[in-house]
C-alpha cells in the first residue's frame, strides 16, 4: 500500500477530539449517567482521551470501558494456531443499564463493526441510549448506521484505505489515506 495523503496530524486529531468532547457534553446537557465504551483496539485509546478532555472541561471523571467485539463480528477471522478466534475480552467495570453509552471507535466505514458493538453492549445490559463517536467517517455504509459525533468526514473510494495511527499503539498520531 502506498500512502496517498496525510489527512490528520497530531494537532488536528487533538482538535477533533476536543470538539467531540464538547459536543458530547452539550448534547447530553452534562455528563450525568454518561459512560464511554471504546471498541478494541484504537477506539479504547480515543475513549480514554475523550474522557480526559471531558473531565478537564466538566471537572468530573466519566467512566470508560473497553469492548471486545470479536465474537459478534459477521466476518469472524481465525487468528490462533487452533483456528479459534483471538478474544481479548471486554473490560467494563460498571453497569451500563439505564446509562447513556457513548460507543467510541476510530473509523466508521461499512457499519458492521458498530453493529457488532451494539450487539455486544446489549448483552451487557439495557442502556437508556447509545450514541456513536468516531474519529473518522469515511462513508460506504452497508448498514443504516450514522455517527452522532464525527471528528472528520473523509470521503474515500473503495480502492482507498484509512489508517489511523495513535501514539498508544503506533508511536505516532496521524490519519492517512492509502491506495490499496
CSV table of N, CA, C and O in Angstrom, one decimal, residues 43-102:
chain,number,residue,atom,x,y,z
A,43,UNK,N,-10.3,2.4,19.4
A,43,UNK,CA,-11.4,3.0,20.0
A,43,UNK,C,-11.3,3.2,21.5
A,43,UNK,O,-11.7,4.2,22.1
A,44,UNK,N,-10.6,2.3,22.1
A,44,UNK,CA,-10.3,2.4,23.6
A,44,UNK,C,-9.5,3.6,23.9
A,44,UNK,O,-9.7,4.4,24.8
A,45,UNK,N,-8.4,3.8,23.1
A,45,UNK,CA,-7.5,4.9,23.3
A,45,UNK,C,-8.2,6.3,23.0
A,45,UNK,O,-8.0,7.3,23.7
A,46,UNK,N,-9.0,6.3,22.0
A,46,UNK,CA,-9.8,7.5,21.7
A,46,UNK,C,-10.8,7.8,22.9
A,46,UNK,O,-10.9,8.9,23.3
A,47,UNK,N,-11.4,6.8,23.4
A,47,UNK,CA,-12.3,6.9,24.5
A,47,UNK,C,-11.6,7.5,25.7
A,47,UNK,O,-12.1,8.4,26.4
A,48,UNK,N,-10.4,7.0,26.0
A,48,UNK,CA,-9.7,7.5,27.2
A,48,UNK,C,-9.3,8.9,27.0
A,48,UNK,O,-9.3,9.7,27.9
A,49,UNK,N,-8.9,9.3,25.8
A,49,UNK,CA,-8.5,10.7,25.5
A,49,UNK,C,-9.8,11.6,25.7
A,49,UNK,O,-9.7,12.7,26.2
A,50,UNK,N,-10.9,11.1,25.1
A,50,UNK,CA,-12.2,11.9,25.3
A,50,UNK,C,-12.5,12.0,26.8
A,50,UNK,O,-12.9,13.1,27.2
A,51,UNK,N,-12.3,11.0,27.6
A,51,UNK,CA,-12.6,11.0,29.0
A,51,UNK,C,-11.8,12.1,29.7
A,51,UNK,O,-12.3,12.8,30.5
A,52,UNK,N,-10.5,12.1,29.3
A,52,UNK,CA,-9.6,13.1,29.9
A,52,UNK,C,-10.0,14.5,29.6
A,52,UNK,O,-10.0,15.4,30.4
A,53,UNK,N,-10.4,14.8,28.3
A,53,UNK,CA,-10.9,16.1,27.9
A,53,UNK,C,-12.2,16.5,28.6
A,53,UNK,O,-12.4,17.6,29.0
A,54,UNK,N,-13.1,15.5,28.7
A,54,UNK,CA,-14.4,15.8,29.4
A,54,UNK,C,-14.2,16.1,30.8
A,54,UNK,O,-14.8,17.0,31.4
A,55,UNK,N,-13.3,15.4,31.5
A,55,UNK,CA,-13.0,15.6,32.9
A,55,UNK,C,-12.4,17.0,33.1
A,55,UNK,O,-12.7,17.7,34.0
A,56,UNK,N,-11.5,17.4,32.1
A,56,UNK,CA,-10.9,18.7,32.2
A,56,UNK,C,-11.9,19.8,32.0
A,56,UNK,O,-11.9,20.8,32.7
A,57,UNK,N,-12.9,19.6,31.2
A,57,UNK,CA,-14.0,20.6,31.0
A,57,UNK,C,-15.0,20.6,32.1
A,57,UNK,O,-15.3,21.7,32.6
A,58,UNK,N,-15.5,19.4,32.5
A,58,UNK,CA,-16.5,19.3,33.5
A,58,UNK,C,-16.1,19.2,34.9
A,58,UNK,O,-16.8,19.5,35.9
A,59,UNK,N,-14.8,18.9,35.1
A,59,UNK,CA,-14.3,18.7,36.5
A,59,UNK,C,-14.8,17.4,37.2
A,59,UNK,O,-14.6,17.3,38.4
A,60,UNK,N,-15.4,16.5,36.4
A,60,UNK,CA,-15.9,15.3,36.9
A,60,UNK,C,-15.4,14.1,36.0
A,60,UNK,O,-15.5,14.3,34.8
A,61,UNK,N,-14.9,13.0,36.6
A,61,UNK,CA,-14.5,11.9,35.7
A,61,UNK,C,-15.7,11.2,35.1
A,61,UNK,O,-16.8,11.2,35.6
A,62,UNK,N,-15.5,10.7,33.9
A,62,UNK,CA,-16.6,9.9,33.2
A,62,UNK,C,-16.0,8.5,33.1
A,62,UNK,O,-14.9,8.3,32.7
A,63,UNK,N,-16.8,7.4,33.5
A,63,UNK,CA,-16.3,6.1,33.4
A,63,UNK,C,-16.0,5.7,31.9
A,63,UNK,O,-16.7,6.1,31.0
A,64,UNK,N,-15.0,4.9,31.8
A,64,UNK,CA,-14.5,4.4,30.5
A,64,UNK,C,-14.4,2.9,30.5
A,64,UNK,O,-13.8,2.3,31.4
A,65,UNK,N,-15.0,2.2,29.5
A,65,UNK,CA,-14.9,0.7,29.4
A,65,UNK,C,-14.3,0.3,28.1
A,65,UNK,O,-14.3,1.1,27.1
A,66,UNK,N,-13.8,-0.9,28.0
A,66,UNK,CA,-13.3,-1.5,26.8
A,66,UNK,C,-14.2,-2.6,26.3
A,66,UNK,O,-14.5,-3.5,27.1
A,67,UNK,N,-14.5,-2.6,25.0
A,67,UNK,CA,-15.4,-3.6,24.4
A,67,UNK,C,-14.6,-4.4,23.4
A,67,UNK,O,-14.1,-3.9,22.4
A,68,UNK,N,-14.7,-5.7,23.5
A,68,UNK,CA,-14.1,-6.7,22.5
A,68,UNK,C,-15.3,-7.2,21.8
A,68,UNK,O,-16.2,-7.9,22.3
A,69,UNK,N,-15.3,-6.9,20.5
A,69,UNK,CA,-16.5,-7.4,19.6
A,69,UNK,C,-16.2,-8.6,18.8
A,69,UNK,O,-17.0,-9.0,18.0
A,70,UNK,N,-15.0,-9.2,19.0
A,70,UNK,CA,-14.6,-10.4,18.2
A,70,UNK,C,-15.7,-11.4,17.9
A,70,UNK,O,-15.9,-11.8,16.8
A,71,UNK,N,-16.3,-11.8,19.0
A,71,UNK,CA,-17.3,-12.9,18.8
A,71,UNK,C,-18.6,-12.4,18.2
A,71,UNK,O,-19.5,-13.3,17.9
A,72,UNK,N,-18.8,-11.1,18.0
A,72,UNK,CA,-20.0,-10.6,17.5
A,72,UNK,C,-19.9,-10.2,16.0
A,72,UNK,O,-20.9,-9.8,15.4
A,73,UNK,N,-18.7,-10.3,15.5
A,73,UNK,CA,-18.5,-9.9,14.1
A,73,UNK,C,-19.1,-10.9,13.1
A,73,UNK,O,-19.1,-12.1,13.4
A,74,UNK,N,-19.6,-10.4,12.0
A,74,UNK,CA,-20.1,-11.3,11.0
A,74,UNK,C,-19.1,-11.8,10.0
A,74,UNK,O,-19.3,-12.6,9.1
A,75,UNK,N,-17.9,-11.3,10.2
A,75,UNK,CA,-16.7,-11.8,9.3
A,75,UNK,C,-15.6,-12.3,10.2
A,75,UNK,O,-14.4,-12.1,10.0
A,76,UNK,N,-16.0,-13.1,11.2
A,76,UNK,CA,-15.1,-13.6,12.2
A,76,UNK,C,-13.9,-14.3,11.6
A,76,UNK,O,-14.1,-15.2,10.7
A,77,UNK,N,-12.7,-13.8,11.9
A,77,UNK,CA,-11.5,-14.4,11.4
A,77,UNK,C,-10.8,-15.3,12.5
A,77,UNK,O,-10.9,-14.9,13.7
A,78,UNK,N,-10.2,-16.3,12.1
A,78,UNK,CA,-9.4,-17.2,13.0
A,78,UNK,C,-8.0,-16.7,13.1
A,78,UNK,O,-7.3,-16.5,12.1
A,79,UNK,N,-7.5,-16.5,14.3
A,79,UNK,CA,-6.2,-15.9,14.4
A,79,UNK,C,-5.3,-16.7,15.4
A,79,UNK,O,-4.2,-16.2,15.7
A,80,UNK,N,-5.7,-17.8,15.8
A,80,UNK,CA,-4.8,-18.6,16.7
A,80,UNK,C,-4.5,-19.9,16.0
A,80,UNK,O,-5.1,-20.3,15.0
A,81,UNK,N,-3.5,-20.6,16.6
A,81,UNK,CA,-3.0,-21.8,15.9
A,81,UNK,C,-4.1,-22.9,15.9
A,81,UNK,O,-4.1,-23.7,14.9
A,82,UNK,N,-5.0,-23.0,16.8
A,82,UNK,CA,-6.0,-24.0,16.8
A,82,UNK,C,-7.3,-23.5,16.1
A,82,UNK,O,-8.4,-24.0,16.3
A,83,UNK,N,-7.2,-22.4,15.3
A,83,UNK,CA,-8.3,-21.9,14.5
A,83,UNK,C,-9.4,-21.3,15.3
A,83,UNK,O,-10.5,-21.2,14.8
A,84,UNK,N,-9.2,-21.0,16.6
A,84,UNK,CA,-10.2,-20.3,17.4
A,84,UNK,C,-10.0,-18.8,17.2
A,84,UNK,O,-8.9,-18.3,17.0
A,85,UNK,N,-11.1,-18.0,17.3
A,85,UNK,CA,-10.9,-16.5,17.3
A,85,UNK,C,-10.1,-16.0,18.5
A,85,UNK,O,-10.2,-16.6,19.5
A,86,UNK,N,-9.3,-15.0,18.2
A,86,UNK,CA,-8.5,-14.4,19.3
A,86,UNK,C,-9.3,-13.4,20.0
A,86,UNK,O,-9.6,-12.3,19.5
A,87,UNK,N,-9.7,-13.8,21.2
A,87,UNK,CA,-10.6,-12.9,22.0
A,87,UNK,C,-9.7,-12.3,23.2
A,87,UNK,O,-9.1,-13.0,23.9
A,88,UNK,N,-9.8,-11.0,23.2
A,88,UNK,CA,-9.0,-10.3,24.3
A,88,UNK,C,-9.9,-10.0,25.5
A,88,UNK,O,-9.4,-9.6,26.5
A,89,UNK,N,-11.2,-10.0,25.3
A,89,UNK,CA,-12.1,-9.7,26.4
A,89,UNK,C,-12.4,-8.3,26.6
A,89,UNK,O,-11.7,-7.4,26.3
A,90,UNK,N,-13.6,-8.1,27.1
A,90,UNK,CA,-14.1,-6.7,27.4
A,90,UNK,C,-13.7,-6.4,28.8
A,90,UNK,O,-13.6,-7.3,29.7
A,91,UNK,N,-13.6,-5.1,29.1
A,91,UNK,CA,-13.3,-4.7,30.5
A,91,UNK,C,-14.2,-3.5,30.8
A,91,UNK,O,-13.9,-2.3,30.5
A,92,UNK,N,-15.4,-3.8,31.3
A,92,UNK,CA,-16.4,-2.7,31.6
A,92,UNK,C,-16.8,-3.0,33.1
A,92,UNK,O,-17.5,-3.9,33.4
A,93,UNK,N,-16.2,-2.2,34.0
A,93,UNK,CA,-16.3,-2.4,35.4
A,93,UNK,C,-17.5,-1.7,36.0
A,93,UNK,O,-17.6,-1.6,37.2
A,94,UNK,N,-18.5,-1.3,35.2
A,94,UNK,CA,-19.7,-0.5,35.6
A,94,UNK,C,-20.9,-1.1,34.9
A,94,UNK,O,-20.8,-1.7,33.9
A,95,UNK,N,-22.0,-0.9,35.5
A,95,UNK,CA,-23.3,-1.3,34.9
A,95,UNK,C,-23.7,-0.3,33.9
A,95,UNK,O,-23.8,0.9,34.1
A,96,UNK,N,-24.0,-0.8,32.7
A,96,UNK,CA,-24.4,0.1,31.6
A,96,UNK,C,-25.9,0.3,31.5
A,96,UNK,O,-26.4,1.1,30.8
A,97,UNK,N,-26.7,-0.5,32.3
A,97,UNK,CA,-28.2,-0.4,32.3
A,97,UNK,C,-28.6,1.0,32.7
A,97,UNK,O,-28.0,1.6,33.7
A,98,UNK,N,-29.5,1.6,32.0
A,98,UNK,CA,-30.0,3.0,32.3
A,98,UNK,C,-29.0,4.1,32.2
A,98,UNK,O,-29.2,5.1,32.7
A,99,UNK,N,-27.9,3.8,31.5
A,99,UNK,CA,-26.9,4.8,31.2
A,99,UNK,C,-26.9,5.2,29.8
A,99,UNK,O,-27.4,4.5,28.9
A,100,UNK,N,-26.4,6.4,29.5
A,100,UNK,CA,-26.2,6.9,28.1
A,100,UNK,C,-24.8,6.4,27.7
A,100,UNK,O,-23.8,6.9,28.3
A,101,UNK,N,-24.7,5.4,26.9
A,101,UNK,CA,-23.4,4.8,26.5
A,101,UNK,C,-23.0,5.5,25.2
A,101,UNK,O,-23.7,5.5,24.2
A,102,UNK,N,-21.8,6.1,25.2
A,102,UNK,CA,-21.2,6.6,24.0
A,102,UNK,C,-20.2,5.6,23.5
A,102,UNK,O,-19.1,5.4,24.2
